[in-house]
Tab-separated table of C-alpha atoms and ligand atoms in Angstrom:
chain	number	residue	atom	x	y	z
A	1	UNK	CA	99.713	112.204	111.199
A	2	UNK	CA	100.602	110.184	114.288
A	3	UNK	CA	103.037	112.624	115.815
A	4	UNK	CA	102.665	113.839	119.406
A	5	UNK	CA	103.406	117.393	118.266
A	6	UNK	CA	101.036	117.464	115.299
A	7	UNK	CA	97.541	118.996	115.489
A	8	UNK	CA	94.523	116.805	116.187
A	9	UNK	CA	90.869	117.421	115.368
A	10	UNK	CA	88.757	116.722	118.443
A	11	UNK	CA	85.212	117.068	117.164
A	12	UNK	CA	84.711	120.766	116.542
A	13	UNK	CA	88.024	121.663	118.183
A	14	UNK	CA	91.366	121.921	116.467
A	15	UNK	CA	94.016	120.963	119.034
A	16	UNK	CA	97.512	122.260	118.347
A	17	UNK	CA	99.142	119.029	119.529
A	18	UNK	CA	98.255	115.695	121.139
A	19	UNK	CA	99.467	116.592	124.615
A	20	UNK	CA	96.780	117.010	127.254
A	21	UNK	CA	97.133	118.594	130.679
A	22	UNK	CA	95.455	116.126	133.058
A	23	UNK	CA	92.994	117.420	135.668
A	24	UNK	CA	94.718	118.435	138.905
A	25	UNK	CA	93.167	119.759	142.083
A	26	UNK	CA	95.296	122.628	143.396
A	27	UNK	CA	92.999	124.089	146.079
A	28	UNK	CA	93.897	127.744	145.591
A	29	UNK	CA	90.347	129.062	146.187
A	30	UNK	CA	89.327	129.544	149.821
A	31	UNK	CA	86.068	131.207	148.688
A	32	UNK	CA	85.368	128.569	145.985
A	33	UNK	CA	85.407	131.224	143.224
A	34	UNK	CA	87.954	131.030	140.386
A	35	UNK	CA	90.281	134.052	140.432
A	36	UNK	CA	93.025	135.860	138.503
A	37	UNK	CA	95.706	133.514	139.849
A	38	UNK	CA	93.875	130.503	138.394
A	39	UNK	CA	93.569	132.336	135.054
A	40	UNK	CA	97.328	132.972	135.039
A	41	UNK	CA	98.110	129.342	135.982
A	42	UNK	CA	96.053	127.904	133.141
A	43	UNK	CA	97.178	130.572	130.664
A	44	UNK	CA	100.820	129.661	131.415
A	45	UNK	CA	100.015	126.052	130.447
A	46	UNK	CA	97.961	126.828	127.316
A	47	UNK	CA	100.664	125.295	125.093
A	48	UNK	CA	98.961	121.959	125.801
A	49	UNK	CA	96.736	120.742	122.984
A	50	UNK	CA	93.968	120.502	125.576
A	51	UNK	CA	93.780	121.554	129.220
A	52	UNK	CA	91.421	119.727	131.556
A	53	UNK	CA	90.877	121.766	134.710
A	54	UNK	CA	91.018	120.543	138.254
A	55	UNK	CA	87.978	118.617	139.489
A	56	UNK	CA	85.143	121.112	139.872
A	57	UNK	CA	82.272	120.316	142.245
A	58	UNK	CA	78.787	120.394	140.748
A	59	UNK	CA	77.089	121.286	144.042
A	60	UNK	CA	77.964	122.059	147.631
A	61	UNK	CA	77.300	118.446	148.636
A	62	UNK	CA	79.645	117.217	145.870
A	63	UNK	CA	82.673	118.550	147.773
A	64	UNK	CA	85.290	116.599	149.684
A	65	UNK	CA	88.187	118.989	149.466
A	66	UNK	CA	88.467	122.497	150.879
A	67	UNK	CA	89.464	125.559	148.813
A	68	UNK	CA	88.402	124.205	145.398
A	69	UNK	CA	86.610	126.304	142.783
A	70	UNK	CA	83.080	125.062	141.997
A	71	UNK	CA	80.641	125.442	139.134
A	72	UNK	CA	77.269	125.880	140.777
A	73	UNK	CA	76.927	129.647	141.391
A	74	UNK	CA	76.865	132.664	139.051
A	75	UNK	CA	80.000	134.072	140.723
A	76	UNK	CA	81.840	130.828	139.934
A	77	UNK	CA	80.699	130.981	136.298
A	78	UNK	CA	82.011	134.565	136.057
A	79	UNK	CA	85.319	133.519	137.637
A	80	UNK	CA	85.740	130.607	135.236
A	81	UNK	CA	84.936	132.892	132.284
A	82	UNK	CA	88.146	134.836	132.956
A	83	UNK	CA	90.056	131.514	133.001
A	84	UNK	CA	88.640	130.273	129.692
A	85	UNK	CA	89.245	133.682	128.066
A	86	UNK	CA	92.872	133.639	129.220
A	87	UNK	CA	93.445	130.187	127.717
A	88	UNK	CA	91.597	130.960	124.481
A	89	UNK	CA	93.606	134.188	124.104
A	90	UNK	CA	96.705	131.954	123.857
A	91	UNK	CA	95.050	129.730	121.238
A	92	UNK	CA	94.479	126.910	123.750
A	93	UNK	CA	91.477	124.662	124.383
A	94	UNK	CA	90.020	123.929	127.813
A	95	UNK	CA	87.535	121.450	129.283
A	96	UNK	CA	86.510	121.401	132.921
A	97	UNK	CA	86.248	118.233	134.989
A	98	UNK	CA	82.853	117.893	136.707
A	99	UNK	CA	83.227	116.231	140.082
A	100	UNK	CA	81.081	114.662	142.758
A	101	UNK	CA	83.179	113.001	145.451
A	102	UNK	CA	80.308	110.979	146.936
A	103	UNK	CA	81.504	109.330	150.145
A	104	UNK	CA	85.078	110.670	149.911
A	105	UNK	CA	84.059	113.612	152.051
A	106	UNK	CA	83.924	114.807	155.630
A	107	UNK	CA	81.077	116.481	157.446
A	108	UNK	CA	83.148	119.702	157.514
A	109	UNK	CA	83.010	119.739	153.679
A	110	UNK	CA	79.229	119.499	153.733
A	111	UNK	CA	76.631	122.259	154.095
A	112	UNK	CA	75.446	122.379	157.711
A	113	UNK	CA	77.725	119.451	158.570
A	114	UNK	CA	75.369	116.831	157.070
A	115	UNK	CA	76.556	113.339	156.101
A	116	UNK	CA	78.123	112.936	152.632
A	117	UNK	CA	76.047	110.956	150.104
A	118	UNK	CA	76.947	107.883	148.061
A	119	UNK	CA	75.616	104.772	146.338
A	120	UNK	CA	76.002	103.112	149.736
A	121	UNK	CA	76.092	103.783	153.467
A	122	UNK	CA	79.404	101.884	153.779
A	123	UNK	CA	82.260	104.116	154.838
A	124	UNK	CA	85.380	104.241	152.628
A	125	UNK	CA	88.043	102.476	154.688
A	126	UNK	CA	91.492	104.021	155.161
A	127	UNK	CA	90.434	107.086	153.191
A	128	UNK	CA	90.869	110.769	153.857
A	129	UNK	CA	89.176	113.903	152.586
A	130	UNK	CA	90.579	117.426	152.951
A	131	UNK	CA	88.386	119.172	155.449
A	132	UNK	CA	88.583	121.282	158.564
A	133	UNK	CA	90.116	119.866	161.733
A	134	UNK	CA	88.676	120.470	165.204
A	135	UNK	CA	90.979	123.502	165.670
A	136	UNK	CA	89.596	125.102	162.480
A	137	UNK	CA	92.715	124.490	160.374
A	138	UNK	CA	92.433	122.714	156.999
A	139	UNK	CA	94.015	119.328	156.351
A	140	UNK	CA	93.518	115.606	155.788
A	141	UNK	CA	90.654	114.127	157.828
A	142	UNK	CA	89.225	110.601	157.908
A	143	UNK	CA	86.115	110.484	155.705
A	144	UNK	CA	82.725	110.518	157.430
A	145	UNK	CA	80.078	107.794	157.259
A	146	UNK	CA	77.941	108.409	154.138
A	147	UNK	CA	74.199	108.156	153.620
A	148	UNK	CA	72.914	106.186	150.596
A	149	UNK	CA	71.123	108.413	148.074
A	150	UNK	CA	67.431	107.645	147.513
A	151	UNK	CA	66.435	106.833	143.925
A	152	UNK	CA	64.898	110.300	143.538
A	153	UNK	CA	68.106	111.866	144.874
A	154	UNK	CA	70.203	109.900	142.367
A	155	UNK	CA	68.180	111.530	139.604
A	156	UNK	CA	68.739	114.867	141.331
A	157	UNK	CA	72.511	114.378	141.178
A	158	UNK	CA	72.254	113.517	137.464
A	159	UNK	CA	70.421	116.830	137.025
A	160	UNK	CA	73.132	118.639	139.000
A	161	UNK	CA	75.737	117.257	136.562
A	162	UNK	CA	73.671	118.437	133.580
A	163	UNK	CA	73.121	121.924	135.037
A	164	UNK	CA	76.824	122.257	135.886
A	165	UNK	CA	77.667	121.234	132.298
A	166	UNK	CA	75.413	123.976	130.993
A	167	UNK	CA	77.093	126.467	133.332
A	168	UNK	CA	80.477	125.296	132.057
A	169	UNK	CA	79.511	126.174	128.496
A	170	UNK	CA	78.175	129.516	129.745
A	171	UNK	CA	81.603	130.074	131.333
A	172	UNK	CA	83.263	129.547	127.945
A	173	UNK	CA	84.626	126.024	128.382
A	174	UNK	CA	85.029	124.002	125.189
A	175	UNK	CA	83.481	121.008	126.930
A	176	UNK	CA	83.298	119.008	130.142
A	177	UNK	CA	84.840	115.783	131.411
A	178	UNK	CA	82.774	113.728	133.851
A	179	UNK	CA	84.966	112.492	136.691
A	180	UNK	CA	84.176	108.791	136.612
A	181	UNK	CA	87.573	107.799	138.017
A	182	UNK	CA	89.587	107.572	141.232
A	183	UNK	CA	86.971	106.184	143.613
A	184	UNK	CA	84.528	109.103	143.533
A	185	UNK	CA	80.734	108.991	143.187
A	186	UNK	CA	80.457	107.578	139.649
A	187	UNK	CA	82.894	104.783	140.492
A	188	UNK	CA	81.023	104.172	143.770
A	189	UNK	CA	78.127	103.091	141.525
A	190	UNK	CA	80.297	101.118	139.070
A	191	UNK	CA	82.115	99.036	141.691
A	192	UNK	CA	80.020	96.051	142.902
A	193	UNK	CA	82.019	95.795	146.136
A	194	UNK	CA	80.803	99.265	147.079
A	195	UNK	CA	77.388	99.595	145.426
A	196	UNK	CA	74.916	97.680	147.623
A	197	UNK	CA	71.725	99.318	146.332
A	198	UNK	CA	68.442	97.568	145.658
A	199	UNK	CA	66.945	100.005	143.107
A	200	UNK	CA	67.619	100.141	139.343
A	201	UNK	CA	71.105	101.552	140.036
A	202	UNK	CA	72.106	98.385	141.985
A	203	UNK	CA	75.163	96.338	141.116
A	204	UNK	CA	73.726	92.874	140.378
A	205	UNK	CA	74.376	93.289	136.649
A	206	UNK	CA	76.892	95.332	134.704
A	207	UNK	CA	73.985	97.122	133.002
A	208	UNK	CA	72.493	98.185	136.337
A	209	UNK	CA	75.688	99.425	137.892
A	210	UNK	CA	76.564	101.324	134.688
A	211	UNK	CA	73.187	103.046	134.674
A	212	UNK	CA	74.153	106.047	136.810
A	213	UNK	CA	77.132	106.917	134.586
A	214	UNK	CA	75.299	106.322	131.319
A	215	UNK	CA	72.226	108.316	132.382
A	216	UNK	CA	74.539	111.135	133.471
A	217	UNK	CA	76.325	111.072	130.113
A	218	UNK	CA	72.961	111.153	128.315
A	219	UNK	CA	71.667	114.044	130.445
A	220	UNK	CA	74.831	116.100	129.919
A	221	UNK	CA	75.051	115.339	126.190
A	222	UNK	CA	71.424	116.345	125.846
A	223	UNK	CA	72.164	119.774	127.357
A	224	UNK	CA	75.511	120.659	125.765
A	225	UNK	CA	76.025	118.191	122.911
A	226	UNK	CA	77.859	114.873	122.929
A	227	UNK	CA	80.823	116.435	121.096
A	228	UNK	CA	81.441	118.615	124.165
A	229	UNK	CA	80.966	115.757	126.642
A	230	UNK	CA	83.744	113.422	127.822
A	231	UNK	CA	84.331	110.830	130.548
A	232	UNK	CA	87.320	109.893	132.710
A	233	UNK	CA	87.558	106.305	133.965
A	234	UNK	CA	90.134	104.381	135.995
A	235	UNK	CA	89.766	100.658	135.333
A	236	UNK	CA	91.682	98.645	137.956
A	237	UNK	CA	91.746	101.750	140.146
A	238	UNK	CA	92.139	101.217	143.876
A	239	UNK	CA	91.968	104.739	145.286
A	240	UNK	CA	89.591	105.380	148.198
A	241	UNK	CA	88.727	101.770	149.004
A	242	UNK	CA	87.813	100.626	145.483
A	243	UNK	CA	88.477	96.882	145.703
A	244	UNK	CA	89.314	94.822	142.614
A	245	UNK	CA	86.455	92.594	141.415
A	246	UNK	CA	86.229	89.662	138.994
A	247	UNK	CA	84.541	91.226	136.000
A	248	UNK	CA	86.348	94.547	135.978
A	249	UNK	CA	87.359	93.975	132.312
A	250	UNK	CA	83.825	93.090	131.317
A	251	UNK	CA	82.462	96.146	133.118
A	252	UNK	CA	84.744	98.595	131.354
A	253	UNK	CA	84.407	96.886	127.964
A	254	UNK	CA	80.634	97.191	128.363
A	255	UNK	CA	81.146	100.883	129.061
A	256	UNK	CA	83.329	101.095	125.935
A	257	UNK	CA	80.451	99.699	123.855
A	258	UNK	CA	77.831	101.918	125.438
A	259	UNK	CA	79.916	105.109	125.427
A	260	UNK	CA	80.725	104.519	121.735
A	261	UNK	CA	77.056	105.091	120.940
A	262	UNK	CA	77.158	108.718	122.084
A	263	UNK	CA	79.915	110.096	119.792
A	264	UNK	CA	81.544	111.799	122.771
A	265	UNK	CA	84.457	114.225	122.613
A	266	UNK	CA	86.675	111.561	124.186
A	267	UNK	CA	87.142	108.903	126.850
A	268	UNK	CA	90.083	109.452	129.185
A	269	UNK	CA	91.620	106.464	130.959
A	270	UNK	CA	93.744	106.974	134.020
A	271	UNK	CA	96.281	104.340	134.953
A	272	UNK	CA	96.765	104.722	138.707
A	273	UNK	CA	100.089	102.895	138.757
A	274	UNK	CA	101.936	106.145	139.509
A	275	UNK	CA	99.498	106.651	142.428
A	276	UNK	CA	100.260	103.243	143.942
A	277	UNK	CA	97.365	101.133	142.539
A	278	UNK	CA	97.312	98.057	140.299
A	279	UNK	CA	98.445	99.038	136.786
A	280	UNK	CA	96.002	98.635	133.909
A	281	UNK	CA	97.125	95.248	132.476
A	282	UNK	CA	98.910	95.462	129.107
A	283	UNK	CA	96.227	93.231	127.577
A	284	UNK	CA	93.357	95.537	128.563
A	285	UNK	CA	94.165	98.689	126.603
A	286	UNK	CA	94.095	97.047	123.116
A	287	UNK	CA	90.734	95.469	123.981
A	288	UNK	CA	89.293	98.757	125.181
A	289	UNK	CA	90.690	100.462	122.070
A	290	UNK	CA	88.908	97.963	119.820
A	291	UNK	CA	85.605	98.355	121.624
A	292	UNK	CA	85.605	102.137	122.164
A	293	UNK	CA	85.064	103.896	118.844
A	294	UNK	CA	86.180	107.445	119.530
A	295	UNK	CA	89.070	109.570	120.724
A	296	UNK	CA	90.986	107.894	123.544
A	297	UNK	CA	93.272	109.615	126.057
A	298	UNK	CA	95.605	107.830	128.484
A	299	UNK	CA	97.174	109.351	131.619
A	300	UNK	CA	99.485	108.055	134.306
A	301	UNK	CA	103.277	108.169	134.425
A	302	UNK	CA	103.392	109.405	130.815
A	303	UNK	CA	106.731	110.220	129.150
A	304	UNK	CA	107.411	111.465	125.634
A	305	UNK	CA	108.692	108.026	124.586
A	306	UNK	CA	105.712	106.174	126.045
A	307	UNK	CA	103.232	108.644	124.546
A	308	UNK	CA	104.818	108.345	121.100
A	309	UNK	CA	104.868	104.574	121.306
A	310	UNK	CA	101.197	104.368	122.331
A	311	UNK	CA	100.141	106.807	119.598
A	312	UNK	CA	102.225	105.134	116.902
A	313	UNK	CA	100.898	101.696	117.864
A	314	UNK	CA	97.410	103.128	117.484
A	315	UNK	CA	96.514	102.444	121.131
A	316	UNK	CA	95.594	106.038	122.013
A	317	UNK	CA	95.005	109.343	120.255
A	318	UNK	CA	96.122	111.818	122.921
A	319	UNK	CA	98.510	111.545	125.879
A	320	UNK	CA	97.792	113.264	129.195
A	321	UNK	CA	100.453	114.459	131.619
A	322	UNK	CA	99.624	115.400	135.201
A	323	UNK	CA	102.372	116.319	137.625
A	324	UNK	CA	104.904	117.252	134.900
A	325	UNK	CA	102.603	120.161	133.991
A	326	UNK	CA	102.763	121.538	137.547
A	327	UNK	CA	106.485	122.337	137.481
A	328	UNK	CA	106.832	122.792	133.707
A	329	UNK	CA	104.352	125.333	132.344
A	330	UNK	CA	106.104	124.980	128.958
A	331	UNK	CA	105.977	121.172	129.099
A	332	UNK	CA	105.190	120.831	125.382
A	333	UNK	CA	108.272	122.813	124.371
A	334	UNK	CA	110.454	120.951	126.858
A	335	UNK	CA	109.288	117.587	125.497
A	336	UNK	CA	109.626	118.734	121.896
A	337	UNK	CA	113.197	119.943	122.407
A	338	UNK	CA	114.355	117.322	124.885
A	339	UNK	CA	114.949	120.026	127.511
A	340	UNK	CA	115.168	118.925	131.169
A	341	UNK	CA	112.005	118.718	133.260
A	342	UNK	CA	111.701	120.367	136.667
A	343	UNK	CA	110.268	118.372	139.578
A	344	UNK	CA	107.152	119.675	141.317
A	345	UNK	CA	107.399	120.686	144.969
A	346	UNK	CA	104.768	118.326	146.391
A	347	UNK	CA	104.527	120.265	149.636
A	348	UNK	CA	102.827	122.955	147.535
A	349	UNK	CA	100.484	120.715	145.525
A	350	UNK	CA	97.405	121.774	147.481
A	351	UNK	CA	96.508	125.097	149.042
A	352	UNK	CA	98.463	128.324	149.341
A	353	UNK	CA	98.944	131.021	146.717
A	354	UNK	CA	101.310	131.710	143.845
A	355	UNK	CA	104.228	129.766	145.356
A	356	UNK	CA	104.461	126.342	143.763
A	357	UNK	CA	101.589	127.330	141.483
A	358	UNK	CA	102.332	130.171	139.055
A	359	UNK	CA	106.011	130.747	139.889
A	360	UNK	CA	107.468	127.810	137.926
A	361	UNK	CA	109.581	129.169	135.071
A	362	UNK	CA	109.740	128.352	131.380
A	363	UNK	CA	113.036	126.815	130.252
A	364	UNK	CA	115.712	129.277	129.221
A	365	UNK	CA	118.098	127.673	126.708
A	366	UNK	CA	121.669	128.758	127.496
B	401	FMN	C1	98.252	117.465	142.614
B	401	FMN	C2	97.373	116.494	141.855
B	401	FMN	C3	96.010	116.694	141.829
B	401	FMN	C4	95.176	115.828	141.091
B	401	FMN	N1	93.834	116.086	141.010
B	401	FMN	C5	93.056	115.345	140.185
B	401	FMN	C6	91.700	115.714	139.931
B	401	FMN	O1	91.180	116.737	140.416
B	401	FMN	N2	90.983	114.909	139.101
B	401	FMN	C7	91.514	113.784	138.524
B	401	FMN	O2	90.812	113.082	137.787
B	401	FMN	N3	92.793	113.442	138.723
B	401	FMN	C8	93.574	114.198	139.506
B	401	FMN	N4	94.909	113.896	139.639
B	401	FMN	C9	95.480	112.794	138.827
B	401	FMN	C10	96.094	113.334	137.525
B	401	FMN	O3	95.077	113.803	136.658
B	401	FMN	C11	96.909	112.270	136.758
B	401	FMN	O4	96.034	111.313	136.215
B	401	FMN	C12	97.922	111.583	137.640
B	401	FMN	O5	98.728	112.542	138.314
B	401	FMN	C13	98.817	110.641	136.850
B	401	FMN	O6	99.484	111.334	135.838
B	401	FMN	P1	101.025	111.771	136.038
B	401	FMN	O7	101.764	110.513	136.390
B	401	FMN	O8	101.406	112.344	134.698
B	401	FMN	O9	101.067	112.792	137.128
B	401	FMN	C14	95.744	114.728	140.389
B	401	FMN	C15	97.131	114.531	140.445
B	401	FMN	C16	97.947	115.406	141.147
B	401	FMN	C17	99.435	115.183	141.139
């Protein structure tokens, strides 16, 4: 069946429909530990075929945003377990997004105020992290100058991803999505305008600059199984000083070939058009689809009509919705029935408590 509202078999998982809740940072965790409010938020949205959680840092140095729940301590694993149980109790499925921000960070996000790390020592221009201001309040701050990781440290970060993946399974997640999109650490290796290394992770060839991602995928798949491992990518993405380069198509089509070899749970493409970047060209998606042999998800400005068209044309398997899930916990039912969608209050996207988080209502037909 090619219907948005029909079930879909994702490896070992049986999804109840083809609608995915895209990962969204909500910053409701001042102590970094998932809590009952997070469990309620995700449980309310468990009608999605698959939920992907907010970006979850794999270590203290992976952070570039205050108040986000991590996945590197036992307390965090216990907190996430309550979240996964709440979603599973509703018959839902849930992956977590493993995140290392790299240079999109501020010294106030880092342990002991050290410099953030990256593939490079070049600062991300015109980019802001969410850190602590001089007066101690939290808010947007210009990113700090990064330090380039040594080769041994790169391997250490790959290990951190693998350990966090193992912790995710311990916490009851159905799988993990590596955050390879939106200008964060993995993309800081992929993009040749940013990666100025001289070791085997350098950017002189597509193979070399893909190495960090592919070794991370291999390390994670080795620990938790490829069928529980997924990757998010944003070809043509411009967020956080990711300039466009000549062989962007070739780079991502190479990744399509290489990622096909793993039999992953899925690859998730994000079109950043709705975030102000260059759209993924119409000609790119069919090429990627041909080269990537596995489940493909697309996110970015999705509507029911667009999702159905893409699925029926065979371009994608699953459609991910971001912001619409914030204000519409029952998004699947609203789309199915053609009910109106509420608009999210963007002033409450990040930080705070239940307001603008768990207090959005399900639609009440007259
Ligand atoms: C509040 C908010 C937080 C987000 N946080 C993340 C994140 O943690 N990881 C990520 O990959 N994308 C993140 N995104 C991007 C979304 O996953 C999604 O791709 C994007 O919003 C485009 O989809 P949409 O047009 O349906 O909202 C975020 C988006 C929003 C609105």
